[in-house]
CSV table of C-alpha atoms in Angstrom, one decimal:
chain,number,residue,atom,x,y,z
A,1,UNK,CA,8.9,-8.0,25.9
A,2,UNK,CA,8.8,-6.6,22.4
A,3,UNK,CA,8.6,-3.1,21.0
A,4,UNK,CA,4.9,-3.0,21.3
A,5,UNK,CA,4.8,-3.5,25.1
A,6,UNK,CA,1.1,-4.5,25.0
A,7,UNK,CA,1.4,-6.4,28.3
A,8,UNK,CA,2.1,-3.1,30.1
A,9,UNK,CA,-1.1,-1.5,28.9
A,10,UNK,CA,-4.1,-1.3,31.3
A,11,UNK,CA,-6.3,-3.0,28.6
A,12,UNK,CA,-8.2,-6.2,29.0
A,13,UNK,CA,-7.8,-8.9,26.3
A,14,UNK,CA,-11.4,-8.5,25.1
A,15,UNK,CA,-10.7,-4.8,24.6
A,16,UNK,CA,-7.5,-5.5,22.7
A,17,UNK,CA,-9.5,-7.8,20.5
A,18,UNK,CA,-11.9,-5.0,19.8
A,19,UNK,CA,-9.1,-2.6,19.0
A,20,UNK,CA,-7.3,-5.0,16.7
A,21,UNK,CA,-10.5,-5.9,14.8
A,22,UNK,CA,-11.5,-2.2,14.3
A,23,UNK,CA,-8.0,-1.4,13.1
A,24,UNK,CA,-8.1,-4.2,10.6
A,25,UNK,CA,-11.5,-3.1,9.3
A,26,UNK,CA,-10.3,0.5,8.8
A,27,UNK,CA,-7.0,-0.6,7.2
A,28,UNK,CA,-8.7,-2.9,4.7
A,29,UNK,CA,-11.0,-0.1,3.7
A,30,UNK,CA,-8.1,2.1,2.6
A,31,UNK,CA,-5.3,-0.3,1.5
A,32,UNK,CA,-5.6,-0.9,-2.3
A,33,UNK,CA,-2.0,-1.6,-3.4
A,34,UNK,CA,-1.9,-4.9,-1.5
A,35,UNK,CA,-4.8,-6.1,-3.6
A,36,UNK,CA,-3.0,-5.7,-6.9
A,37,UNK,CA,0.8,-5.9,-6.2
A,38,UNK,CA,2.9,-8.9,-5.5
A,39,UNK,CA,3.3,-8.8,-1.7
A,40,UNK,CA,6.3,-10.4,0.1
A,41,UNK,CA,6.1,-10.7,3.8
A,42,UNK,CA,5.7,-9.9,6.6
A,43,UNK,CA,9.4,-10.7,7.1
A,44,UNK,CA,9.7,-9.4,10.7
A,45,UNK,CA,10.5,-6.2,12.4
A,46,UNK,CA,14.2,-7.0,12.3
A,47,UNK,CA,14.1,-7.1,8.4
A,48,UNK,CA,15.6,-3.6,7.8
A,49,UNK,CA,16.7,-3.6,4.1
A,50,UNK,CA,16.0,-5.3,0.8
A,51,UNK,CA,19.1,-6.7,-0.9
A,52,UNK,CA,19.4,-5.5,-4.5
A,53,UNK,CA,21.9,-8.2,-5.5
A,54,UNK,CA,24.6,-5.7,-6.6
A,55,UNK,CA,27.8,-4.2,-5.2
A,56,UNK,CA,29.0,-0.6,-5.3
A,57,UNK,CA,32.7,-1.1,-6.0
A,58,UNK,CA,34.9,1.1,-3.9
A,59,UNK,CA,38.0,2.8,-5.4
A,60,UNK,CA,39.9,2.8,-2.1
A,61,UNK,CA,41.2,-0.2,-0.1
A,62,UNK,CA,43.2,-0.2,3.2
A,63,UNK,CA,45.3,-3.1,1.8
A,64,UNK,CA,47.0,-2.9,-1.6
A,65,UNK,CA,45.8,-5.5,-4.1
A,66,UNK,CA,42.5,-6.1,-2.2
A,67,UNK,CA,39.4,-4.9,-4.0
A,68,UNK,CA,36.1,-4.4,-2.2
A,69,UNK,CA,32.6,-3.3,-2.6
A,70,UNK,CA,29.5,-2.4,-0.5
A,71,UNK,CA,26.2,-4.3,-1.0
A,72,UNK,CA,23.4,-2.2,-2.4
A,73,UNK,CA,20.3,-2.4,-0.4
A,74,UNK,CA,16.9,-0.7,-0.3
A,75,UNK,CA,16.0,0.2,3.3
A,76,UNK,CA,12.5,-0.3,4.6
A,77,UNK,CA,10.5,2.7,5.9
A,78,UNK,CA,9.0,2.3,9.4
A,79,UNK,CA,5.9,4.3,10.2
A,80,UNK,CA,4.2,5.0,13.5
A,81,UNK,CA,1.0,6.9,14.3
A,82,UNK,CA,0.2,7.6,18.0
A,83,UNK,CA,-3.4,8.0,19.3
A,84,UNK,CA,-5.2,8.2,22.6
A,85,UNK,CA,-8.2,6.2,23.8
A,86,UNK,CA,-10.4,6.9,26.8
A,87,UNK,CA,-9.8,4.2,29.5
A,88,UNK,CA,-13.4,4.4,30.8
A,89,UNK,CA,-14.7,3.8,27.2
A,90,UNK,CA,-12.5,0.8,26.9
A,91,UNK,CA,-13.8,-0.6,30.2
A,92,UNK,CA,-17.3,-0.2,28.8
A,93,UNK,CA,-16.4,-3.1,26.4
A,94,UNK,CA,-16.2,-5.4,29.5
A,95,UNK,CA,-19.6,-4.0,30.6
A,96,UNK,CA,-21.2,-5.2,27.4
A,97,UNK,CA,-21.3,-2.0,25.5
A,98,UNK,CA,-21.3,-2.4,21.7
A,99,UNK,CA,-21.2,1.2,20.4
A,100,UNK,CA,-17.6,2.0,21.5
A,101,UNK,CA,-16.0,5.3,20.6
A,102,UNK,CA,-12.8,4.3,18.9
A,103,UNK,CA,-12.6,7.3,16.5
A,104,UNK,CA,-9.0,8.2,17.4
A,105,UNK,CA,-8.0,4.7,16.4
A,106,UNK,CA,-10.0,5.0,13.2
A,107,UNK,CA,-8.2,8.2,12.3
A,108,UNK,CA,-4.8,6.8,13.1
A,109,UNK,CA,-5.4,3.6,11.1
A,110,UNK,CA,-6.6,5.6,8.1
A,111,UNK,CA,-3.5,7.9,8.2
A,112,UNK,CA,-1.2,4.9,8.5
A,113,UNK,CA,-2.9,3.2,5.5
A,114,UNK,CA,-2.8,6.4,3.4
A,115,UNK,CA,1.0,6.7,4.1
A,116,UNK,CA,1.5,3.3,2.5
A,117,UNK,CA,-0.8,4.2,-0.4
A,118,UNK,CA,1.0,7.6,-1.1
A,119,UNK,CA,4.4,6.0,-1.0
A,120,UNK,CA,3.4,3.1,-3.3
A,121,UNK,CA,1.6,5.2,-5.9
A,122,UNK,CA,3.3,8.6,-5.6
A,123,UNK,CA,6.6,7.8,-4.0
A,124,UNK,CA,8.4,8.9,-0.9
A,125,UNK,CA,11.8,10.2,-1.8
A,126,UNK,CA,13.0,10.7,1.8
A,127,UNK,CA,12.4,7.0,2.4
A,128,UNK,CA,14.0,5.8,-0.8
A,129,UNK,CA,10.6,4.7,-2.3
A,130,UNK,CA,10.1,5.4,-6.0
A,131,UNK,CA,6.3,5.2,-6.6
A,132,UNK,CA,4.6,3.4,-9.4
A,133,UNK,CA,3.7,6.7,-11.2
A,134,UNK,CA,7.2,8.1,-11.2
A,135,UNK,CA,8.8,4.7,-12.1
A,136,UNK,CA,6.6,4.2,-15.2
A,137,UNK,CA,8.5,4.3,-18.5
A,138,UNK,CA,5.6,3.7,-20.9
A,139,UNK,CA,3.9,6.5,-22.7
A,140,UNK,CA,0.6,7.4,-21.0
A,141,UNK,CA,-2.7,6.6,-22.7
A,142,UNK,CA,-5.8,8.6,-22.3
A,143,UNK,CA,-8.5,6.8,-20.3
A,144,UNK,CA,-11.3,8.3,-22.3
A,145,UNK,CA,-14.4,10.3,-21.5
A,146,UNK,CA,-17.3,7.9,-22.0
A,147,UNK,CA,-18.1,4.2,-22.6
A,148,UNK,CA,-17.0,3.4,-26.2
A,149,UNK,CA,-14.0,5.7,-26.0
A,150,UNK,CA,-12.9,4.1,-22.7
A,151,UNK,CA,-13.2,0.6,-24.1
A,152,UNK,CA,-11.3,1.5,-27.2
A,153,UNK,CA,-8.5,3.1,-25.3
A,154,UNK,CA,-8.2,0.2,-22.9
A,155,UNK,CA,-8.0,-2.2,-25.8
A,156,UNK,CA,-5.1,0.0,-27.1
A,157,UNK,CA,-3.5,-0.2,-23.6
A,158,UNK,CA,-3.7,-4.0,-23.7
A,159,UNK,CA,-1.9,-4.0,-27.1
A,160,UNK,CA,0.7,-1.7,-25.6
A,161,UNK,CA,1.2,-4.1,-22.7
A,162,UNK,CA,1.6,-7.0,-25.1
A,163,UNK,CA,4.4,-5.1,-26.7
A,164,UNK,CA,6.3,-5.4,-23.5
A,165,UNK,CA,5.5,-9.1,-23.3
A,166,UNK,CA,2.7,-8.9,-20.8
A,167,UNK,CA,-0.5,-10.9,-21.5
A,168,UNK,CA,-2.5,-10.4,-18.3
A,169,UNK,CA,-4.5,-10.6,-16.3
A,170,UNK,CA,-4.1,-6.9,-15.7
A,171,UNK,CA,-5.3,-4.6,-12.8
A,172,UNK,CA,-6.4,-1.0,-13.0
A,173,UNK,CA,-5.9,1.6,-10.2
A,174,UNK,CA,-8.2,4.5,-10.8
A,175,UNK,CA,-8.2,7.9,-9.2
A,176,UNK,CA,-11.5,9.7,-8.3
A,177,UNK,CA,-12.3,11.1,-11.8
A,178,UNK,CA,-11.6,8.0,-13.7
A,179,UNK,CA,-13.4,5.8,-11.1
A,180,UNK,CA,-16.5,8.0,-11.6
A,181,UNK,CA,-16.3,7.6,-15.4
A,182,UNK,CA,-15.9,3.9,-15.1
A,183,UNK,CA,-19.0,3.6,-12.9
A,184,UNK,CA,-21.6,4.5,-15.5
A,185,UNK,CA,-23.8,2.5,-17.8
A,186,UNK,CA,-23.6,1.9,-21.6
A,187,UNK,CA,-26.9,1.0,-23.1
A,188,UNK,CA,-28.1,-0.2,-19.8
A,189,UNK,CA,-25.0,-2.4,-19.1
A,190,UNK,CA,-22.5,-1.5,-16.3
A,191,UNK,CA,-19.3,-0.2,-17.9
A,192,UNK,CA,-17.3,-1.4,-14.9
A,193,UNK,CA,-18.3,-5.0,-15.7
A,194,UNK,CA,-17.1,-4.6,-19.3
A,195,UNK,CA,-13.8,-3.1,-18.1
A,196,UNK,CA,-13.2,-6.0,-15.6
A,197,UNK,CA,-14.0,-8.6,-18.2
A,198,UNK,CA,-11.5,-6.9,-20.6
A,199,UNK,CA,-8.5,-6.6,-18.2
A,200,UNK,CA,-9.1,-9.8,-16.4
A,201,UNK,CA,-7.8,-8.7,-13.1
A,202,UNK,CA,-8.9,-6.3,-10.3
A,203,UNK,CA,-10.1,-2.7,-10.6
A,204,UNK,CA,-9.5,-0.6,-7.5
A,205,UNK,CA,-10.2,3.0,-6.5
A,206,UNK,CA,-7.3,5.0,-4.9
A,207,UNK,CA,-8.0,8.3,-3.2
A,208,UNK,CA,-4.3,9.4,-3.5
A,209,UNK,CA,-3.9,8.8,-7.2
A,210,UNK,CA,-4.3,11.3,-10.1
A,211,UNK,CA,-5.4,9.6,-13.3
A,212,UNK,CA,-4.8,5.9,-13.3
A,213,UNK,CA,-2.4,3.0,-13.9
A,214,UNK,CA,-2.6,-0.4,-15.6
A,215,UNK,CA,-0.2,-3.1,-14.4
A,216,UNK,CA,0.0,-6.9,-14.6
A,217,UNK,CA,-1.9,-8.4,-11.7
A,218,UNK,CA,0.4,-9.4,-8.8
A,219,UNK,CA,3.5,-9.4,-11.0
A,220,UNK,CA,6.7,-10.3,-9.2
A,221,UNK,CA,8.5,-7.4,-10.8
A,222,UNK,CA,6.3,-5.0,-8.9
A,223,UNK,CA,6.7,-6.0,-5.3
A,224,UNK,CA,5.5,-4.6,-2.0
A,225,UNK,CA,7.9,-5.8,0.6
A,226,UNK,CA,6.6,-5.8,4.2
A,227,UNK,CA,8.9,-6.1,7.2
A,228,UNK,CA,6.5,-5.7,10.2
A,229,UNK,CA,2.9,-5.6,9.2
A,230,UNK,CA,0.4,-3.2,10.8
A,231,UNK,CA,0.4,-3.8,14.6
A,232,UNK,CA,-0.8,-1.8,17.6
A,233,UNK,CA,1.4,-1.1,20.6
A,234,UNK,CA,1.4,0.7,23.9
A,235,UNK,CA,3.2,4.0,24.7
A,236,UNK,CA,1.9,5.3,28.1
A,237,UNK,CA,-1.2,6.0,30.2
A,238,UNK,CA,-2.6,8.0,33.0
A,239,UNK,CA,-5.8,7.8,35.0
A,240,UNK,CA,-7.9,9.0,32.1
A,241,UNK,CA,-6.3,7.9,28.8
A,242,UNK,CA,-4.1,5.3,27.3
A,243,UNK,CA,-1.8,6.3,24.4
A,244,UNK,CA,-1.2,3.6,21.8
A,245,UNK,CA,0.4,3.5,18.3
A,246,UNK,CA,0.0,1.7,15.0
A,247,UNK,CA,3.1,0.8,13.1
A,248,UNK,CA,4.4,-1.0,10.0
A,249,UNK,CA,7.6,-1.2,7.9
A,250,UNK,CA,7.7,-1.6,4.1
A,251,UNK,CA,9.2,-0.6,0.8
A,252,UNK,CA,8.3,-0.9,-2.9
A,253,UNK,CA,10.6,-2.6,-5.4
A,254,UNK,CA,10.1,-1.9,-9.1
A,255,UNK,CA,12.2,-4.4,-11.0
A,256,UNK,CA,10.7,-3.7,-14.4
A,257,UNK,CA,9.2,-0.2,-14.8
A,258,UNK,CA,8.2,-0.9,-18.4
A,259,UNK,CA,5.1,-2.9,-17.2
A,260,UNK,CA,3.5,0.1,-15.6
A,261,UNK,CA,1.2,2.0,-18.0
A,262,UNK,CA,-0.1,5.4,-16.9
A,263,UNK,CA,-3.7,6.4,-17.8
A,264,UNK,CA,-4.4,10.1,-18.3
A,265,UNK,CA,-7.7,11.6,-17.2
């Protein structure tokens, strides 16, 4: 038995498949950082901390003449979101029903994904995660208001990235306002297509980000480290409902903050 205890749940295998597939669909609709960052893992649920390759030297020692230090590590954050499903509705899957109400699962998966998004982009101080926005050391560049200005400013951003020895491809993460500006037309040609051709990487929309970011695509110095990837487990049940949970563990390591370029709205 593992921490997910799925074998104890009163859920048929075909219903588990439906639950897992729906969760995967919802998660992929909200997870954007995994599309543009270098991802390491999953490394397992027993992977608790990321070694930083450094020692904190201690000034005290129990034995004279013996020096010592403590390894510096970055702990992973484990998240868990509980939700309840109707047992009768799950049984309807075995009866051949196709329109199954899994809305509590949808909400739980969405919230779990948004936690990761918030931590990666905006940070989570209590969990030791410095987000990309706070980590950035480059001076922000204005995204621009309309087509020609946007393309000019992005070309300036590319020059600024070359000054920190990055030559692409690059990815853009855009908040709501910048995403809407990018999805217009210039002289009948989609502006988004021009932007993608210029940066060479991926352009994604994030609902949790204000403004935007330009980063090298899947650069190893910006790494999302996953211990246990999103998985669904069992908590308890009664005659009417079964309570499940969705969990993951992760952290973000920013090795070189100079390769993160903020974009102002």
